[in-house]
XYZ file of C-alpha atoms in Angstrom:
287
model
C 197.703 21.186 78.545
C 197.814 21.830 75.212
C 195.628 19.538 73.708
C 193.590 20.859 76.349
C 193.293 24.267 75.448
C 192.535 22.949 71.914
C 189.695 21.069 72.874
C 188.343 23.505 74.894
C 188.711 26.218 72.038
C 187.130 23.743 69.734
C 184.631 23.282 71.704
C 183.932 26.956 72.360
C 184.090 27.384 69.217
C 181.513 24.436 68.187
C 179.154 26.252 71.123
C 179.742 29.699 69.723
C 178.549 28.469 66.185
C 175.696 26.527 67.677
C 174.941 29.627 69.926
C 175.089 32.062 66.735
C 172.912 29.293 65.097
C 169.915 29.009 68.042
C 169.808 32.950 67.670
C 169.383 33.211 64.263
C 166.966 30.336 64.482
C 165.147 32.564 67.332
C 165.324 35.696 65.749
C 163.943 34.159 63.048
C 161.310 32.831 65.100
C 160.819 36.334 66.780
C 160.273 37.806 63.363
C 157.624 35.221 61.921
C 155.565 35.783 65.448
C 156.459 39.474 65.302
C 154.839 39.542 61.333
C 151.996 37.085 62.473
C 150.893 39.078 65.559
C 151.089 42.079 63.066
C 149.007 40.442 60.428
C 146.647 39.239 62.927
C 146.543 42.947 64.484
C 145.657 43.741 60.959
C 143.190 41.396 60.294
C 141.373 42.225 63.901
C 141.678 46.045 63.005
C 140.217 45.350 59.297
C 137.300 43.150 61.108
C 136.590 45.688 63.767
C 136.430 48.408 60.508
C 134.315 46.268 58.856
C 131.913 45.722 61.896
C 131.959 49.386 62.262
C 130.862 50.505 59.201
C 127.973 47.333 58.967
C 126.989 48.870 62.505
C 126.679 52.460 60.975
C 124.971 51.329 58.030
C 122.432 49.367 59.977
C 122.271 52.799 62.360
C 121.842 54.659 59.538
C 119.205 52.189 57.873
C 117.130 52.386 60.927
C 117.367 56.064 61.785
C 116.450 56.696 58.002
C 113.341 53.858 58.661
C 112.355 55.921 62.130
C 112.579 59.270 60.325
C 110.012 57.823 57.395
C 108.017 56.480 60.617
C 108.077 59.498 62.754
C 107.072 61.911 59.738
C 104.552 58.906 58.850
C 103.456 59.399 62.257
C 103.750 63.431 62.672
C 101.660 63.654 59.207
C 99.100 61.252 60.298
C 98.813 63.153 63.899
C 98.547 66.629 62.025
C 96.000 65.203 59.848
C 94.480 64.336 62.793
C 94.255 67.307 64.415
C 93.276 68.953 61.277
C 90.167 66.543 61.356
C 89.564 67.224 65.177
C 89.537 70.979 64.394
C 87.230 71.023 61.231
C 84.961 68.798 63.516
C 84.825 71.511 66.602
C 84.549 74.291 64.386
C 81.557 72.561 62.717
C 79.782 72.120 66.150
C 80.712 75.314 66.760
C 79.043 76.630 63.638
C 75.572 74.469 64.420
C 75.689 75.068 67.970
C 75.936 78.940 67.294
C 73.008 78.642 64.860
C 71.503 77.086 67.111
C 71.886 79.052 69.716
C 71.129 82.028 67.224
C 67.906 79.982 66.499
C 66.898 79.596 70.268
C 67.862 83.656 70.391
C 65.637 84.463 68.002
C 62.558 82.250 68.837
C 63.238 83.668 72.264
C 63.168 86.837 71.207
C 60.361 87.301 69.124
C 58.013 85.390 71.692
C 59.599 87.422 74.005
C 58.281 90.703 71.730
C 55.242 88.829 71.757
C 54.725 88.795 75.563
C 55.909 91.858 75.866
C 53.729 93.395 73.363
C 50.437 91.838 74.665
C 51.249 92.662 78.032
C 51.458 96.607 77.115
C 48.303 95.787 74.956
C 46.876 94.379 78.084
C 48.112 97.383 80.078
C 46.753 99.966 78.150
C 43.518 98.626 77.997
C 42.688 97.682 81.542
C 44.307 101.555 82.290
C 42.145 103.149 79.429
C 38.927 100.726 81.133
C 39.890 102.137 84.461
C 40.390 105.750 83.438
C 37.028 105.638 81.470
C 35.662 104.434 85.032
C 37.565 106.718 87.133
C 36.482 109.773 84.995
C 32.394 108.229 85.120
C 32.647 108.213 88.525
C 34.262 111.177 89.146
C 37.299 110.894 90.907
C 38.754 114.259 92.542
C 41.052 115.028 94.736
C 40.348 116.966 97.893
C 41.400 118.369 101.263
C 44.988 119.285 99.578
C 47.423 119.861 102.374
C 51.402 121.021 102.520
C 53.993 119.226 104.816
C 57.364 119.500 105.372
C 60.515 120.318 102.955
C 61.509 116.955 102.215
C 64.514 118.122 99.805
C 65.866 121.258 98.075
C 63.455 123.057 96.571
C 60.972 120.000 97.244
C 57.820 120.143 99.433
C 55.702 116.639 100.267
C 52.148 117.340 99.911
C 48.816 115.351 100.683
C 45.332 115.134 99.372
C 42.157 112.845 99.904
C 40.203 110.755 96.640
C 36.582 111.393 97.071
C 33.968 110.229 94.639
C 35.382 106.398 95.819
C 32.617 103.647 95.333
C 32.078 101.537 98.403
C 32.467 98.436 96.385
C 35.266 99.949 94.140
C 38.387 97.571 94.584
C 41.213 99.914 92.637
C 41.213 102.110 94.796
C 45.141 102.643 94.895
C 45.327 102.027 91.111
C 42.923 104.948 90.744
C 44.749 106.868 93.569
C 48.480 106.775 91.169
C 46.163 107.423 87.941
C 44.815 110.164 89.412
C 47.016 113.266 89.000
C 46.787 116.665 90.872
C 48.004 120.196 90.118
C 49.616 122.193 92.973
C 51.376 125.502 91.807
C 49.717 125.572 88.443
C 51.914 122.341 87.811
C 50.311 118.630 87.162
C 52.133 115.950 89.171
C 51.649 112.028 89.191
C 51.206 110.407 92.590
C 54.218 109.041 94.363
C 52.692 106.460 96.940
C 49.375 105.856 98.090
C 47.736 105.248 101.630
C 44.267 103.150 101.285
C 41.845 103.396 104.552
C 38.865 102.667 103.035
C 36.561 103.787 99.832
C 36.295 107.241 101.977
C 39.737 108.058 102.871
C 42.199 107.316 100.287
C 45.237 109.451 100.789
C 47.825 110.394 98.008
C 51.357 112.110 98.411
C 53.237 114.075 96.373
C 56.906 115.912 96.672
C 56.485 118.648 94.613
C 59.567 120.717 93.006
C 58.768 123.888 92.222
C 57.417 126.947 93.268
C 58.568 126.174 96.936
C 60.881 129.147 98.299
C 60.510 128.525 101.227
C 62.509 124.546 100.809
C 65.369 126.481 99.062
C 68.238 126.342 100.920
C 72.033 127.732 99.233
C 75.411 127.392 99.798
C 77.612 130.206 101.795
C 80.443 130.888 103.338
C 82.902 129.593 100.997
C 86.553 128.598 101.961
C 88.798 127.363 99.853
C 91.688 124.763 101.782
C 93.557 124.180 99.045
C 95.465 121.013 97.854
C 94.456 117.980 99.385
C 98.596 117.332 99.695
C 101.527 117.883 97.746
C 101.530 116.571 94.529
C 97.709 115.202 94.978
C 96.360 116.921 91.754
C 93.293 117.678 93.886
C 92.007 120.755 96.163
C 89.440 120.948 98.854
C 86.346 123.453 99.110
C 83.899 124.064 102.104
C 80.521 125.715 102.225
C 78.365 126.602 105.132
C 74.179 125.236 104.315
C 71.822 128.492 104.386
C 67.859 128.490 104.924
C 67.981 124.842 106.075
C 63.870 124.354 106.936
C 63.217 123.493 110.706
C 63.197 119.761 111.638
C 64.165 118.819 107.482
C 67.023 116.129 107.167
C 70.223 118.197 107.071
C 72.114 114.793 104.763
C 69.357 115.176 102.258
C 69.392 118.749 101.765
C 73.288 119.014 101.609
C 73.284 116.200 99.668
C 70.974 117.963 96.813
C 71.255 121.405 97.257
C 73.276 122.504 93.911
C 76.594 124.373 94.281
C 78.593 126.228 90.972
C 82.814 127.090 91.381
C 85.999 126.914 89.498
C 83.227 126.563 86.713
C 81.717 123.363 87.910
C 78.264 122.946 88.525
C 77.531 120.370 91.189
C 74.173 118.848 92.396
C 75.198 118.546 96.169
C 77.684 118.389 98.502
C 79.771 115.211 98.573
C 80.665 115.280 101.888
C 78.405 116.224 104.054
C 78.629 116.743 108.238
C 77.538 119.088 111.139
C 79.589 121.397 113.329
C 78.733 124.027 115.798
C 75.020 123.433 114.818
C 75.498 124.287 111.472
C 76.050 121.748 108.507
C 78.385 121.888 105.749
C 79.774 120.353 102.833
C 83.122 119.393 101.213
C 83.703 118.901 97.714
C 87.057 117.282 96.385
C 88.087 117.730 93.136
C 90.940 117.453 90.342
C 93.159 120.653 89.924
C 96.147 120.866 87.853
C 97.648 123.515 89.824
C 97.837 121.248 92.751
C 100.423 118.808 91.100
């Protein structure tokens, strides 16, 4: 049993050293790999480094390259445009003086025309007037119509002294003028019936009493509305002739108030058989 016991102790022994031996041997091991995965850890981390920086170098060459191109590209663009420009703004400069060119041709044939036209004018109307006066032309049979207006009466007359053969007759008819009331008035319009009954008509405007009519009756409504800025009159139409158009003679008989002078009514309507007008106008005490 003894001898036993020693062998097995021996041999525990020899296993123990043999054990210790293997683990040094491993840890050994353990520490080589341990270093070599560090080294290689190393190495990758110095390659990856190394690959970064070559990759921002080569990122920075060709952004610096792109930059060079792109102002290359922005300069060449802007001279460009600058080219473009001084090119429109030269056609614009010939096609203006052009145009100015064209203006002025335009213009002074149009001065041209214009000015032997009036030449022409004058002459045939100083040829017809020299005729009209040779042969005589009066006018005749002067008659007074209605009130067409305030203060305005339409009168008629007949051109005698008319050759047969005379084809101006109406030209001769407006050349013609004819005093009513002291006053010398140009014809308005002309009826032609023949060489023996040419008829002219005039509205004359003054001296006529009787067209008058006047403003009365006046009521004042006061503002249009709150706030409007505006106020309301009314007159009542006076001396309106029998059978004359009420709208025309509201419409330009004058009217004076609040220190305005006013030509006619500028409203105009009828009630009760009478007529009368409105005017509507801006007052400060109506804000």
């Amino acid at each position: 049993m003894e001898e036993t016991r020693a062998l097995w102790k021996r041999e525990a022994a020899q296993r123990s050293v043999e054990w210790a031996r293997e683990a040094a041997q491993r840890s050994v091991e353990w520490a080589r790999e341990v270093e070599e995965h560090i080294h290689e850890e190393k190495e990758r981390q110095a390659q990856f480094e190394r690959n970064m920086e070559e990759t921002q170098a080569r990122w920075r060459r060709e952004v610096a390259q792109r930059s060079v191109e792109w102002e290359r590209e922005v300069e060449e663009h802007t001279h460009e445009e600058k080219e473009r420009q001084a090119r429109f703004e030269r056609h614009m400069e010939e096609t203006q003086a052009l145009w100015r060119r064209e203006v002025a041709q335009r213009s002074a044939e149009w001065k041209r025309e214009v000015g032997e036209h009036d030449r022409d004018i004058k002459e045939r109307t100083r040829r017809e007037e020299e005729e009209r006066l040779r042969l005589n032309m009066f006018w005749t049979d002067t008659e007074s119509h209605s009130c067409t207006a305030y203060g305005t009466r339409e009168y008629t007359a007949r051109l005698v002294n008319v050759p047969g053969d005379y084809n101006r007759r109406v030209e001769a008819c407006m050349a013609t003028p004819i005093q009513v009331h002291g006053v010398e008035y140009k014809t308005k319009w002309c009826e032609d019936y023949g060489p023996s009954y040419v008829i002219g008509h005039w509205d004359v405007d003054q001296h006529e009493p009787d067209c008058a009519s006047y403003w009365n009756w006046y009521k004042d409504f006061g503002c249009v509305s709150p706030g409007s800025g505006q106020r309301r009159i009314e007159h009542y139409l006076e001396n309106l002739p029998q059978g004359a158009d009420w709208r025309e003679f509201c419409a330009t008989t004058p009217a004076s108030f609040h220190g305005m002078h006013w030509i006619g009514a500028e409203f105009c309507f009828q009630k009760d058989f009478g007529t009368y007008g409105h005017w509507v106008f801006d007052d400060e005490s109506c804000n």
